[in-house]
Amino acid sequence: SPLSIRGLGLDFGLIGIETGISLYNMPGLPMNGLPFEANEPLTGPHWSILVPLQLSLTLDANAMSVKFLGGGFGMGHLAPQINYGNMDRAIRDYEGWDVANANLDVENKIGFGWMAGVELAFHVNDKFSITTEVQYLKGDSGAAITGAYSGGSIGGDIETRTVAYPDAVTALEGVEISLGVKMNR
């Protein structure tokens, strides 16, 4: 993530609520809700924005603190594109053809998911801490696909099929590891 501001919120003793924003450069993301499986990402590259909202439980000591986080997030993808190389191979395998070429449009919708993790903060002094955080994220955003693809087998006829995958979603799942600096109050 080239830009991330996280941990903004309110503390009520041991319990708190946090939010923030992160901008990610996604090299590619998988898609679900299609009639076929793909081992490679079907979208990307593109930028994504993620806004978390989490509850926290903090156990604080003099030298360090441990914070357990859990909640949800909203995400939006900025101008996502189909990765045609990977999509064409997935369609080719699905149809049992030798070659396939797609011309598809993807609808971009806001997505949601859940996340949970832990943060360790090493207190340098009363006003400054160095943090490390690990979170697991799982979510998706609607990405209905329409268009057409053509293809066939060597020596056979070329076929063209229209596409309407209204239940397609762009999936985001993985582990986020971050290092940061926290300004204490």
mmCIF file of C-alpha atoms in Angstrom:
data_model
loop_
_atom_site.group_PDB
_atom_site.id
_atom_site.type_symbol
_atom_site.label_atom_id
_atom_site.label_comp_id
_atom_site.label_asym_id
_atom_site.label_seq_id
_atom_site.Cartn_x
_atom_site.Cartn_y
_atom_site.Cartn_z
ATOM 1 C CA SER A 1 0.000 0.000 0.000
ATOM 2 C CA PRO A 2 1.632 3.258 -1.045
ATOM 3 C CA LEU A 3 -0.650 5.245 1.289
ATOM 4 C CA SER A 4 -2.366 4.097 4.458
ATOM 5 C CA ILE A 5 -3.653 6.021 7.455
ATOM 6 C CA ARG A 6 -5.102 3.649 10.016
ATOM 7 C CA GLY A 7 -5.852 3.534 13.728
ATOM 8 C CA LEU A 8 -7.939 6.711 13.841
ATOM 9 C CA GLY A 9 -10.636 6.495 16.458
ATOM 10 C CA LEU A 10 -11.691 6.617 20.051
ATOM 11 C CA ASP A 11 -10.430 4.670 23.060
ATOM 12 C CA PHE A 12 -12.656 3.932 26.039
ATOM 13 C CA GLY A 13 -10.061 2.314 28.283
ATOM 14 C CA LEU A 14 -9.529 -1.255 27.134
ATOM 15 C CA ILE A 15 -12.073 -1.019 24.315
ATOM 16 C CA GLY A 16 -12.007 1.281 21.318
ATOM 17 C CA ILE A 17 -13.252 1.850 17.798
ATOM 18 C CA GLU A 18 -10.941 2.512 14.834
ATOM 19 C CA THR A 19 -11.133 3.489 11.201
ATOM 20 C CA GLY A 20 -8.812 4.835 8.516
ATOM 21 C CA ILE A 21 -8.188 4.521 4.797
ATOM 22 C CA SER A 22 -5.731 2.602 2.622
ATOM 23 C CA LEU A 23 -4.932 2.927 -1.069
ATOM 24 C CA TYR A 24 -3.697 -0.311 -2.639
ATOM 25 C CA ASN A 25 -2.085 -1.003 -5.995
ATOM 26 C CA MET A 26 -3.626 -4.382 -6.849
ATOM 27 C CA PRO A 27 -1.632 -6.372 -9.401
ATOM 28 C CA GLY A 28 -4.643 -8.646 -9.861
ATOM 29 C CA LEU A 29 -7.576 -10.180 -8.012
ATOM 30 C CA PRO A 30 -9.534 -13.402 -8.526
ATOM 31 C CA MET A 31 -13.198 -13.548 -9.448
ATOM 32 C CA ASN A 32 -15.970 -15.813 -8.155
ATOM 33 C CA GLY A 33 -19.522 -16.391 -9.365
ATOM 34 C CA LEU A 34 -18.426 -17.476 -12.844
ATOM 35 C CA PRO A 35 -19.358 -20.810 -14.471
ATOM 36 C CA PHE A 36 -15.659 -21.734 -14.524
ATOM 37 C CA GLU A 37 -12.644 -21.660 -12.206
ATOM 38 C CA ALA A 38 -9.408 -19.803 -12.867
ATOM 39 C CA ASN A 39 -6.044 -20.302 -11.192
ATOM 40 C CA GLU A 40 -4.848 -16.816 -12.178
ATOM 41 C CA PRO A 41 -6.241 -13.348 -11.331
ATOM 42 C CA LEU A 42 -8.984 -12.264 -13.724
ATOM 43 C CA THR A 43 -8.873 -8.541 -12.933
ATOM 44 C CA GLY A 44 -6.025 -6.084 -12.681
ATOM 45 C CA PRO A 45 -3.902 -4.210 -12.424
ATOM 46 C CA HIS A 46 -5.895 -1.449 -10.753
ATOM 47 C CA TRP A 47 -6.093 0.704 -7.617
ATOM 48 C CA SER A 48 -8.378 -0.067 -4.679
ATOM 49 C CA ILE A 49 -9.484 1.946 -1.662
ATOM 50 C CA LEU A 50 -10.267 0.179 1.616
ATOM 51 C CA VAL A 51 -11.975 1.819 4.616
ATOM 52 C CA PRO A 52 -12.077 -0.323 7.804
ATOM 53 C CA LEU A 53 -14.303 0.024 10.862
ATOM 54 C CA GLN A 54 -13.112 -2.132 13.755
ATOM 55 C CA LEU A 55 -13.563 -2.664 17.459
ATOM 56 C CA SER A 56 -10.365 -2.992 19.451
ATOM 57 C CA LEU A 57 -9.305 -4.502 22.762
ATOM 58 C CA THR A 58 -5.985 -3.119 24.034
ATOM 59 C CA LEU A 59 -3.745 -4.605 26.687
ATOM 60 C CA ASP A 60 -1.248 -1.877 27.574
ATOM 61 C CA ALA A 61 2.081 -2.062 29.439
ATOM 62 C CA ASN A 62 4.947 0.395 29.860
ATOM 63 C CA ALA A 63 7.186 -0.871 27.065
ATOM 64 C CA MET A 64 4.565 -2.217 24.655
ATOM 65 C CA SER A 65 0.892 -2.842 24.036
ATOM 66 C CA VAL A 66 -1.090 -5.553 22.261
ATOM 67 C CA LYS A 67 -4.294 -4.671 20.439
ATOM 68 C CA PHE A 68 -6.811 -7.203 19.110
ATOM 69 C CA LEU A 69 -8.911 -5.883 16.229
ATOM 70 C CA GLY A 70 -12.049 -7.145 14.509
ATOM 71 C CA GLY A 71 -14.689 -5.650 12.262
ATOM 72 C CA GLY A 72 -15.542 -4.923 8.679
ATOM 73 C CA PHE A 73 -14.477 -2.869 5.717
ATOM 74 C CA GLY A 74 -15.815 -1.238 2.614
ATOM 75 C CA MET A 75 -13.803 -1.215 -0.598
ATOM 76 C CA GLY A 76 -13.943 0.305 -4.018
ATOM 77 C CA HIS A 77 -11.866 -0.471 -7.086
ATOM 78 C CA LEU A 78 -10.764 2.386 -9.320
ATOM 79 C CA ALA A 79 -11.286 1.511 -13.003
ATOM 80 C CA PRO A 80 -10.831 -2.272 -12.720
ATOM 81 C CA GLN A 81 -10.019 -4.034 -15.970
ATOM 82 C CA ILE A 82 -10.319 -7.627 -17.095
ATOM 83 C CA ASN A 83 -6.959 -9.396 -17.397
ATOM 84 C CA TYR A 84 -7.685 -10.728 -20.879
ATOM 85 C CA GLY A 85 -4.716 -13.101 -21.032
ATOM 86 C CA ASN A 86 -5.911 -14.967 -17.949
ATOM 87 C CA MET A 87 -9.621 -14.649 -18.810
ATOM 88 C CA ASP A 88 -9.071 -15.994 -22.362
ATOM 89 C CA ARG A 89 -7.146 -19.011 -20.988
ATOM 90 C CA ALA A 90 -9.888 -19.713 -18.421
ATOM 91 C CA ILE A 91 -12.610 -19.547 -21.098
ATOM 92 C CA ARG A 92 -10.529 -21.704 -23.451
ATOM 93 C CA ASP A 93 -10.150 -24.390 -20.760
ATOM 94 C CA TYR A 94 -13.831 -24.160 -19.795
ATOM 95 C CA GLU A 95 -14.995 -24.610 -23.403
ATOM 96 C CA GLY A 96 -12.338 -27.218 -24.274
ATOM 97 C CA TRP A 97 -11.154 -25.056 -27.185
ATOM 98 C CA ASP A 98 -7.672 -24.456 -28.566
ATOM 99 C CA VAL A 99 -8.137 -20.688 -28.662
ATOM 100 C CA ALA A 100 -10.495 -18.097 -27.138
ATOM 101 C CA ASN A 101 -10.698 -14.311 -27.318
ATOM 102 C CA ALA A 102 -13.058 -12.305 -25.083
ATOM 103 C CA ASN A 103 -14.450 -8.781 -25.299
ATOM 104 C CA LEU A 104 -16.065 -8.130 -21.919
ATOM 105 C CA ASP A 105 -17.317 -5.269 -19.782
ATOM 106 C CA VAL A 106 -17.172 -5.403 -15.988
ATOM 107 C CA GLU A 107 -19.550 -3.470 -13.734
ATOM 108 C CA ASN A 108 -17.760 -1.894 -10.785
ATOM 109 C CA LYS A 109 -19.625 -1.924 -7.450
ATOM 110 C CA ILE A 110 -18.671 -1.063 -3.881
ATOM 111 C CA GLY A 111 -17.781 -4.152 -1.861
ATOM 112 C CA PHE A 112 -17.709 -5.209 1.765
ATOM 113 C CA GLY A 113 -15.937 -7.743 3.924
ATOM 114 C CA TRP A 114 -14.621 -8.581 7.362
ATOM 115 C CA MET A 115 -11.176 -8.359 8.899
ATOM 116 C CA ALA A 116 -9.472 -9.366 12.137
ATOM 117 C CA GLY A 117 -5.966 -9.152 13.470
ATOM 118 C CA VAL A 118 -3.485 -8.073 16.095
ATOM 119 C CA GLU A 119 -1.227 -5.049 16.510
ATOM 120 C CA LEU A 120 1.946 -4.803 18.598
ATOM 121 C CA ALA A 121 3.072 -1.305 19.584
ATOM 122 C CA PHE A 122 6.541 -0.733 20.974
ATOM 123 C CA HIS A 123 6.532 2.511 22.971
ATOM 124 C CA VAL A 124 9.635 4.571 22.224
ATOM 125 C CA ASN A 125 8.465 7.329 24.589
ATOM 126 C CA ASP A 126 5.168 8.824 25.838
ATOM 127 C CA LYS A 127 4.384 10.417 22.473
ATOM 128 C CA PHE A 128 5.716 7.940 19.916
ATOM 129 C CA SER A 129 5.341 4.188 19.194
ATOM 130 C CA ILE A 130 6.515 1.858 16.452
ATOM 131 C CA THR A 131 3.807 -0.593 15.410
ATOM 132 C CA THR A 132 3.520 -3.830 13.513
ATOM 133 C CA GLU A 133 0.161 -5.269 12.552
ATOM 134 C CA VAL A 134 -1.137 -8.451 10.932
ATOM 135 C CA GLN A 135 -4.732 -8.679 9.723
ATOM 136 C CA TYR A 136 -6.714 -11.238 7.738
ATOM 137 C CA LEU A 137 -9.164 -9.768 5.221
ATOM 138 C CA LYS A 138 -11.994 -11.455 3.317
ATOM 139 C CA GLY A 139 -14.541 -9.689 1.149
ATOM 140 C CA ASP A 140 -15.848 -9.152 -2.338
ATOM 141 C CA SER A 141 -17.440 -6.563 -4.580
ATOM 142 C CA GLY A 142 -20.014 -7.010 -7.307
ATOM 143 C CA ALA A 143 -18.496 -7.189 -10.784
ATOM 144 C CA ALA A 144 -21.206 -8.336 -13.191
ATOM 145 C CA ILE A 145 -19.711 -9.245 -16.572
ATOM 146 C CA THR A 146 -21.351 -8.814 -19.973
ATOM 147 C CA GLY A 147 -20.021 -9.100 -23.509
ATOM 148 C CA ALA A 148 -19.003 -11.948 -25.778
ATOM 149 C CA TYR A 149 -16.185 -14.334 -26.531
ATOM 150 C CA SER A 150 -15.164 -16.229 -29.642
ATOM 151 C CA GLY A 151 -13.054 -19.298 -30.147
ATOM 152 C CA GLY A 152 -12.832 -22.860 -31.231
ATOM 153 C CA SER A 153 -10.619 -25.824 -31.987
ATOM 154 C CA ILE A 154 -7.985 -26.074 -34.701
ATOM 155 C CA GLY A 155 -9.612 -27.120 -37.990
ATOM 156 C CA GLY A 156 -13.111 -26.375 -36.639
ATOM 157 C CA ASP A 157 -15.476 -23.463 -36.876
ATOM 158 C CA ILE A 158 -15.106 -20.304 -34.806
ATOM 159 C CA GLU A 159 -18.023 -19.855 -32.397
ATOM 160 C CA THR A 160 -19.152 -16.660 -30.695
ATOM 161 C CA ARG A 161 -21.046 -16.754 -27.405
ATOM 162 C CA THR A 162 -22.637 -13.918 -25.505
ATOM 163 C CA VAL A 163 -21.822 -13.537 -21.832
ATOM 164 C CA ALA A 164 -23.996 -12.467 -18.914
ATOM 165 C CA TYR A 165 -22.528 -13.293 -15.513
ATOM 166 C CA PRO A 166 -24.629 -11.109 -13.165
ATOM 167 C CA ASP A 167 -23.358 -12.887 -10.021
ATOM 168 C CA ALA A 168 -19.650 -12.346 -10.711
ATOM 169 C CA VAL A 169 -17.664 -10.763 -7.870
ATOM 170 C CA THR A 170 -14.112 -9.565 -7.478
ATOM 171 C CA ALA A 171 -12.713 -11.315 -4.403
ATOM 172 C CA LEU A 172 -10.272 -9.894 -1.892
ATOM 173 C CA GLU A 173 -8.799 -12.356 0.580
ATOM 174 C CA GLY A 174 -5.438 -12.428 2.239
ATOM 175 C CA VAL A 175 -3.128 -11.320 4.995
ATOM 176 C CA GLU A 176 -2.150 -7.680 5.418
ATOM 177 C CA ILE A 177 1.144 -7.019 7.201
ATOM 178 C CA SER A 178 2.027 -3.466 8.111
ATOM 179 C CA LEU A 179 4.703 -1.488 9.886
ATOM 180 C CA GLY A 180 3.933 1.966 11.118
ATOM 181 C CA VAL A 181 4.388 4.851 13.471
ATOM 182 C CA LYS A 182 1.786 5.925 15.986
ATOM 183 C CA MET A 183 1.689 9.318 17.610
ATOM 184 C CA ASN A 184 0.381 8.867 21.171
ATOM 185 C CA ARG A 185 -1.714 11.488 22.913
#
